[in-house]
PDB file of C-alpha atoms in Angstrom:
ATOM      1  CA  UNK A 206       0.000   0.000   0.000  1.00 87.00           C
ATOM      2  CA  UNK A 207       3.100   2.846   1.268  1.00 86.00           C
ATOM      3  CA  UNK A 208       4.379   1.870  -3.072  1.00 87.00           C
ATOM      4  CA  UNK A 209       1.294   2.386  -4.395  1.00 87.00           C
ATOM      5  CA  UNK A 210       0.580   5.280  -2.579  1.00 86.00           C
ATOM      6  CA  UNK A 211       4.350   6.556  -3.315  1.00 85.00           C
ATOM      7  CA  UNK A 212       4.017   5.811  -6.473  1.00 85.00           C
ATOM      8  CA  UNK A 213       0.627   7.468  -7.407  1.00 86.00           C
ATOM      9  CA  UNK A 214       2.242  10.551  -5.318  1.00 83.00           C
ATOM     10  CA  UNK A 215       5.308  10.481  -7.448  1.00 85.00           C
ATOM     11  CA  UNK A 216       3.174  10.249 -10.671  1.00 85.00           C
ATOM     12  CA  UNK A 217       0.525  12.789  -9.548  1.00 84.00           C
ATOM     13  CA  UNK A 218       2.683  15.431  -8.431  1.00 82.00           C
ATOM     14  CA  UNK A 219       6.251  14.708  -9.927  1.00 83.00           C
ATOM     15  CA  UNK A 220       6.322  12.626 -13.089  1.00 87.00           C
ATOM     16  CA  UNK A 221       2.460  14.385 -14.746  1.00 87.00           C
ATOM     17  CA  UNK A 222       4.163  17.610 -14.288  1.00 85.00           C
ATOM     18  CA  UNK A 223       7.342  16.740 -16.158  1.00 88.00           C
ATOM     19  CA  UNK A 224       5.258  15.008 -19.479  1.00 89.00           C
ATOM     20  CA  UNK A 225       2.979  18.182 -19.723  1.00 90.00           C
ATOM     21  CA  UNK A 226       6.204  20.405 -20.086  1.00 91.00           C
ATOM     22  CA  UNK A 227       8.156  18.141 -22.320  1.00 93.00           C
ATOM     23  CA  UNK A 228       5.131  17.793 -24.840  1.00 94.00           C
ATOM     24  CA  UNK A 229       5.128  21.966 -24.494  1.00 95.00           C
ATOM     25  CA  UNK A 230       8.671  22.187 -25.108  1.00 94.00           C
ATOM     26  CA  UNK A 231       7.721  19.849 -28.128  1.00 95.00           C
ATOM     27  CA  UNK A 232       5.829  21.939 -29.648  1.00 96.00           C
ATOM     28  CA  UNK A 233       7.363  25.047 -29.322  1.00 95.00           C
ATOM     29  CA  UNK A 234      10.515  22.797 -30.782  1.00 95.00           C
ATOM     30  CA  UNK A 235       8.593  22.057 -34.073  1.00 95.00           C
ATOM     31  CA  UNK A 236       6.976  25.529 -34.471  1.00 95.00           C
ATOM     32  CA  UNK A 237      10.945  26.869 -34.011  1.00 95.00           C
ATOM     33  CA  UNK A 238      11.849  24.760 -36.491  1.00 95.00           C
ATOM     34  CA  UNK A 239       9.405  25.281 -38.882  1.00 95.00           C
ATOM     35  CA  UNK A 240       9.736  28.704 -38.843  1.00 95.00           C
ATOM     36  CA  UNK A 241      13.565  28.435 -39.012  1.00 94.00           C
ATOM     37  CA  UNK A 242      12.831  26.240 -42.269  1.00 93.00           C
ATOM     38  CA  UNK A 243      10.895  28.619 -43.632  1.00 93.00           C
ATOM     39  CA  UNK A 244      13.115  31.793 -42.509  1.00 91.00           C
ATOM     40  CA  UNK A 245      15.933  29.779 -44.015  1.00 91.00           C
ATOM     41  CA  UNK A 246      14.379  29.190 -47.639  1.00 90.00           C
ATOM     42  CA  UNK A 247      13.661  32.860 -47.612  1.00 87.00           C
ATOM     43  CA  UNK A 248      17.128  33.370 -47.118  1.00 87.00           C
ATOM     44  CA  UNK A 249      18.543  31.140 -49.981  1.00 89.00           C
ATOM     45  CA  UNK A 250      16.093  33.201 -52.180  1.00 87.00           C
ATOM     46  CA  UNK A 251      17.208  36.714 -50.824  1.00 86.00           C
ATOM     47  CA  UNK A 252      19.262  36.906 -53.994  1.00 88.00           C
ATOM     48  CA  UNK A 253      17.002  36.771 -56.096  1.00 89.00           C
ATOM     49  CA  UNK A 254      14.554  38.975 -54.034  1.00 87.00           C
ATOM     50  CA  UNK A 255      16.857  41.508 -54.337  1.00 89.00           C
ATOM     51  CA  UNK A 256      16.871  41.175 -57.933  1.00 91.00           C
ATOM     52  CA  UNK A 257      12.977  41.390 -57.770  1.00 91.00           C
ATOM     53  CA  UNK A 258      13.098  44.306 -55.516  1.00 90.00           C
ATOM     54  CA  UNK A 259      15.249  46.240 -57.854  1.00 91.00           C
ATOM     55  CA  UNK A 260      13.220  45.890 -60.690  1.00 92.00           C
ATOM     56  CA  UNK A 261      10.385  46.925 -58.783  1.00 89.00           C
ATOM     57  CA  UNK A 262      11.959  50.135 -57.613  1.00 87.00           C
ATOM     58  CA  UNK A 263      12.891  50.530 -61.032  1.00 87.00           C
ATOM     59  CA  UNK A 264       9.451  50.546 -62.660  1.00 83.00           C
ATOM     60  CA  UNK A 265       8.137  52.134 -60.028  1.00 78.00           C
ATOM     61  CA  UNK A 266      10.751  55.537 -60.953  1.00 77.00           C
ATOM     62  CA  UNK A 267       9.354  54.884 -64.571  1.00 76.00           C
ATOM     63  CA  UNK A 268       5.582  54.558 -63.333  1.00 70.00           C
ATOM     64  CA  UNK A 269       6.510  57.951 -61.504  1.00 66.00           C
ATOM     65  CA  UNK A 270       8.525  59.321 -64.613  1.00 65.00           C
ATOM     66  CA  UNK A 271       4.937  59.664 -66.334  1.00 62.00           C
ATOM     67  CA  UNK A 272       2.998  61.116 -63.756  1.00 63.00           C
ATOM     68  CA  UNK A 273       4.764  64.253 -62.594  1.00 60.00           C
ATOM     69  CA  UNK A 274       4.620  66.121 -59.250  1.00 61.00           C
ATOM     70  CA  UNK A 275       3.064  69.333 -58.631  1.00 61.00           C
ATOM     71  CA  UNK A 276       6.162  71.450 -59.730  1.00 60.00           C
ATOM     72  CA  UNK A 277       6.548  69.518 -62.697  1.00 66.00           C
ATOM     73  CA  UNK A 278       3.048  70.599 -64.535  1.00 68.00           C
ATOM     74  CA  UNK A 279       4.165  73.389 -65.346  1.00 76.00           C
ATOM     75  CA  UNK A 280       6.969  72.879 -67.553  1.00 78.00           C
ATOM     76  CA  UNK A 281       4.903  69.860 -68.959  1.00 75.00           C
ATOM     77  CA  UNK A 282       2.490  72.343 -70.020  1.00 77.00           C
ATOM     78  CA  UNK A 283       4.934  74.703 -71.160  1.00 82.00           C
ATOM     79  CA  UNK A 284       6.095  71.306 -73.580  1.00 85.00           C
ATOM     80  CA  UNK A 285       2.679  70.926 -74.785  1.00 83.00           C
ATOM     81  CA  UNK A 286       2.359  74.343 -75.945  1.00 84.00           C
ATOM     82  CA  UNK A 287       5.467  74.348 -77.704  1.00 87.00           C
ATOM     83  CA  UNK A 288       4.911  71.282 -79.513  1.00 88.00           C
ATOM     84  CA  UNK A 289       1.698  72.874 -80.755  1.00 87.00           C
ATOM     85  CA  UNK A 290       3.810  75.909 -82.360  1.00 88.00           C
ATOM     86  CA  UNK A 291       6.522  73.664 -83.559  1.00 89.00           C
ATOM     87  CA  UNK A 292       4.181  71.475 -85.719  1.00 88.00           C
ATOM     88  CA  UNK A 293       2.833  75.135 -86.767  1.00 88.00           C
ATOM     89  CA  UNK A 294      -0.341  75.330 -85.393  1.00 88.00           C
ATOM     90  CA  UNK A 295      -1.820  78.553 -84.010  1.00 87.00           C
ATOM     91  CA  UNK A 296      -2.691  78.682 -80.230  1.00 86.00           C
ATOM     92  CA  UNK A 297      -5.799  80.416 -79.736  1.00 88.00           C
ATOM     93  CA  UNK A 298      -6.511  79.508 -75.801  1.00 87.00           C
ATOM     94  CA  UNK A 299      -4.918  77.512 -73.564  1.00 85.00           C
ATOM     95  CA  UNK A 300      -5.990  77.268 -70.734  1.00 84.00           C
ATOM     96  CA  UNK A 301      -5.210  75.128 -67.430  1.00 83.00           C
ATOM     97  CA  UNK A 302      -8.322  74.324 -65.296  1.00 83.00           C
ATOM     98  CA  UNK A 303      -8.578  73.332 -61.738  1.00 81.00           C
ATOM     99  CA  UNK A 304      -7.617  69.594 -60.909  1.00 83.00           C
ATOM    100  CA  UNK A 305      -9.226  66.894 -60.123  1.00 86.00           C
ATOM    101  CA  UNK A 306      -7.812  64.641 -57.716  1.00 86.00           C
ATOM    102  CA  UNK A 307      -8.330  60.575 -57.664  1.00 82.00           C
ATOM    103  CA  UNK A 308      -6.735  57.940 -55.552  1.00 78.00           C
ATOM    104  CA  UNK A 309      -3.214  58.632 -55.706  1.00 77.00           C
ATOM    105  CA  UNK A 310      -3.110  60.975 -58.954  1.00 81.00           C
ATOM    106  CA  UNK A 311      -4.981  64.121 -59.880  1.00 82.00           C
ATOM    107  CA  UNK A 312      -6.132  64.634 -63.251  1.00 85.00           C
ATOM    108  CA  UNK A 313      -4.936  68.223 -64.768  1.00 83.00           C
ATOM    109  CA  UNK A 314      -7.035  69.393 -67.606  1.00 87.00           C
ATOM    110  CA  UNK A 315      -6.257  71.853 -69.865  1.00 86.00           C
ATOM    111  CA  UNK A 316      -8.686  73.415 -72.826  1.00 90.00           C
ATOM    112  CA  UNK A 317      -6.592  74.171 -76.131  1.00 88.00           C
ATOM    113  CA  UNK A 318      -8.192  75.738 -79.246  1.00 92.00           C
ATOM    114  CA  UNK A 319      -6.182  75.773 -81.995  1.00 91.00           C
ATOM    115  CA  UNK A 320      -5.969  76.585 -85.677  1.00 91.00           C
ATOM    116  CA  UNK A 321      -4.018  74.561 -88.081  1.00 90.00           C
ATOM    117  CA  UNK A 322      -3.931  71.972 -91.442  1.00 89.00           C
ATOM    118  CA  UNK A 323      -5.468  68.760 -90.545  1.00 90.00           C
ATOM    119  CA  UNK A 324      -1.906  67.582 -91.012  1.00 91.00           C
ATOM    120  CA  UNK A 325      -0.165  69.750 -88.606  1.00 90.00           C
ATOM    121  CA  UNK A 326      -2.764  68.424 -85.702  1.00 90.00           C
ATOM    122  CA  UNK A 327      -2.267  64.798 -86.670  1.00 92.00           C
ATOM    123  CA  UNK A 328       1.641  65.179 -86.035  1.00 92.00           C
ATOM    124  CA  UNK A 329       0.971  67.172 -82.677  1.00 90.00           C
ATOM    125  CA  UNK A 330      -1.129  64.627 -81.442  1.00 91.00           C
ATOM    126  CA  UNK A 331       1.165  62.193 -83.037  1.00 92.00           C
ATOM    127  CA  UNK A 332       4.172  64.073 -80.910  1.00 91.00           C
ATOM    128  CA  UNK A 333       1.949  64.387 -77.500  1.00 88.00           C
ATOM    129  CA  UNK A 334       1.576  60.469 -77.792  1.00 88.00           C
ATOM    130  CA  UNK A 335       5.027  60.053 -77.989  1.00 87.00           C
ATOM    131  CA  UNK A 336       5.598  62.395 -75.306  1.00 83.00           C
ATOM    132  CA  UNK A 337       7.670  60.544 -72.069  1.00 79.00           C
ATOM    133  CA  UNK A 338       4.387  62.079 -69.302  1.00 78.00           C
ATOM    134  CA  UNK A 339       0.941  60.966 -69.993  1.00 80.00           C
ATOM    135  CA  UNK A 340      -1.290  63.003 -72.180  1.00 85.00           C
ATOM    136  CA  UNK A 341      -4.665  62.304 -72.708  1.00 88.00           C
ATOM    137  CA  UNK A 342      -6.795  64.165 -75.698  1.00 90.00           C
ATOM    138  CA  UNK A 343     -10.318  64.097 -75.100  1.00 91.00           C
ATOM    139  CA  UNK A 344     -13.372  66.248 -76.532  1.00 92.00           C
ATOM    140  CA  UNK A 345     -11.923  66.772 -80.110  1.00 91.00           C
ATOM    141  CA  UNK A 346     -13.723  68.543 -82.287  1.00 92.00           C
ATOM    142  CA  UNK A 347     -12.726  69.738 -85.742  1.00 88.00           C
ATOM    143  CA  UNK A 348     -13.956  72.560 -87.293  1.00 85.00           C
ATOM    144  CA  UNK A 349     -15.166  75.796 -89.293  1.00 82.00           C
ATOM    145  CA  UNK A 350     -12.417  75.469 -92.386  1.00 82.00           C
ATOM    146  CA  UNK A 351     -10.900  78.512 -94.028  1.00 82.00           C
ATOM    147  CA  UNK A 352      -8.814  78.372 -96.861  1.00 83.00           C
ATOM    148  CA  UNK A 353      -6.226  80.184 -96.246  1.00 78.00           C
ATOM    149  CA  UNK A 354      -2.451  80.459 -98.839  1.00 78.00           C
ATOM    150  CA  UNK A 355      -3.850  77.607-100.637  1.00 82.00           C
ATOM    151  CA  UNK A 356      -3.878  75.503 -97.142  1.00 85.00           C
ATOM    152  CA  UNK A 357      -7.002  74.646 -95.492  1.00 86.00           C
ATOM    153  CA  UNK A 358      -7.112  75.522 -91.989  1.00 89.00           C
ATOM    154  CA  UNK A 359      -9.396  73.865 -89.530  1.00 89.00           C
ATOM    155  CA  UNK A 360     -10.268  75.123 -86.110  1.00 91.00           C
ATOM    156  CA  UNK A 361      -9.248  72.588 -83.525  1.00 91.00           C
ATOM    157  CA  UNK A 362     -10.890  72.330 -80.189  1.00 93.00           C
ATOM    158  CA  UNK A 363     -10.193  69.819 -77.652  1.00 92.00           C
ATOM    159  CA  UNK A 364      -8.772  68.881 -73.762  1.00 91.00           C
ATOM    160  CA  UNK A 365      -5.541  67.770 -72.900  1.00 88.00           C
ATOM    161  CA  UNK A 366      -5.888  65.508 -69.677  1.00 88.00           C
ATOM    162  CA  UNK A 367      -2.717  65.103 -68.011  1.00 83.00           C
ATOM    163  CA  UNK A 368      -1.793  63.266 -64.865  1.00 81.00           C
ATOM    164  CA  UNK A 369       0.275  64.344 -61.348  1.00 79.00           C
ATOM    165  CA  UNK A 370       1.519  62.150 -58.752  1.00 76.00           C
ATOM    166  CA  UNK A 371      -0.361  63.092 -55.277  1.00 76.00           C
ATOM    167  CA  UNK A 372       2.408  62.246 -52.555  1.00 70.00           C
ATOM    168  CA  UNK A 373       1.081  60.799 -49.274  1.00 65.00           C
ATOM    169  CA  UNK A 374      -2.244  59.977 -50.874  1.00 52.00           C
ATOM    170  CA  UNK A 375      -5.209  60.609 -48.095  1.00 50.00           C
ATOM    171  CA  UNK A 376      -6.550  56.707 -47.879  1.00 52.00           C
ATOM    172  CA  UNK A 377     -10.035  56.127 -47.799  1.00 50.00           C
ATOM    173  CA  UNK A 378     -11.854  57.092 -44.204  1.00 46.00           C
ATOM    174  CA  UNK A 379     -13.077  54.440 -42.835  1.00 46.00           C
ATOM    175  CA  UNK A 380     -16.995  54.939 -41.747  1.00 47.00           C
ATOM    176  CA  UNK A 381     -17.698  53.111 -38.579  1.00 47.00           C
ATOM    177  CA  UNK A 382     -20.924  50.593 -38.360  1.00 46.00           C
ATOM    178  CA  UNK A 383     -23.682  51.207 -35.619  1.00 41.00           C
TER     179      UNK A 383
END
């Protein structure tokens, strides 16, 4: 009886003790080591991560290469008003309006009417496509023709849409449910 009843004493308060905090230790073990695994594949792969990371940094200086910043749109319409006179085309209003801001870009709009050959608007607009920002031309409308030197001039009205980067983007307020 004294064995049995050191025995179940030794189990009950020694021994039960001991197999609850091995199997812990256990399983903190394996989680260790599965994370480790995991840590450790990342690691062999950091090369090539790198590699990833750079070419995301990299389009991501091109992305921002075509939508300028606020000190930029300027100049960029300063460029658009110069490649109107260099394809020879008469600039009878331009005219920035106000912006109009998205998710993380603002749209700037800007009302042209000019006069011109048909030609000399296809190669501005061919020139403002192949322009390094994004231009967009909406709203064209050709118009009243006047012969004019033996060319035919047509009066050209339409929007140039161009695009700014908005740094630190507000994000989306969250509305609260009740």
């Amino acid at each position: 009886m004294l064995v049995v009843a050191l025995g179940a004493g030794f189990y009950f308060g020694v021994y039960q003790g001991q197999v609850i905090e091995y199997e812990k230790l256990v399983k903190m073990r394996d989680s260790v080591q599965t994370k480790f695994l995991k840590n450790q594949r990342i690691a062999s792969k950091l090369d090539l991560y790198k590699k990833e990371y750079a070419k995301l940094e990299e389009q991501l200086q091109k992305a921002l290469g075509e939508l300028p910043l606020k000190k930029e749109i300027p100049s960029l319409l300063t460029k658009i008003g110069e490649l109107a006179r260099n394809q020879g085309l008469d600039i009878m209003r331009f005219q920035p309006k106000g912006e109009n801001k998205k998710d993380f870009y603002a749209e700037v709009p800007v009302e042209l009417k000019l006069t011109g050959t048909y030609h000399q608007a296809a190669l501005f607009f061919d020139s403002i496509g192949n322009m390094e920002r994004i231009v967009n031309i909406k709203n064209l409308k050709l118009g009243d023709a006047n012969a004019e030197g033996g060319e035919t001039k047509l009066s050209i009205d339409c929007r140039a849409i161009t695009f700014r980067f908005i740094e630190n983007a507000p994000e989306k307020s969250k509305k609260k449910g009740g």
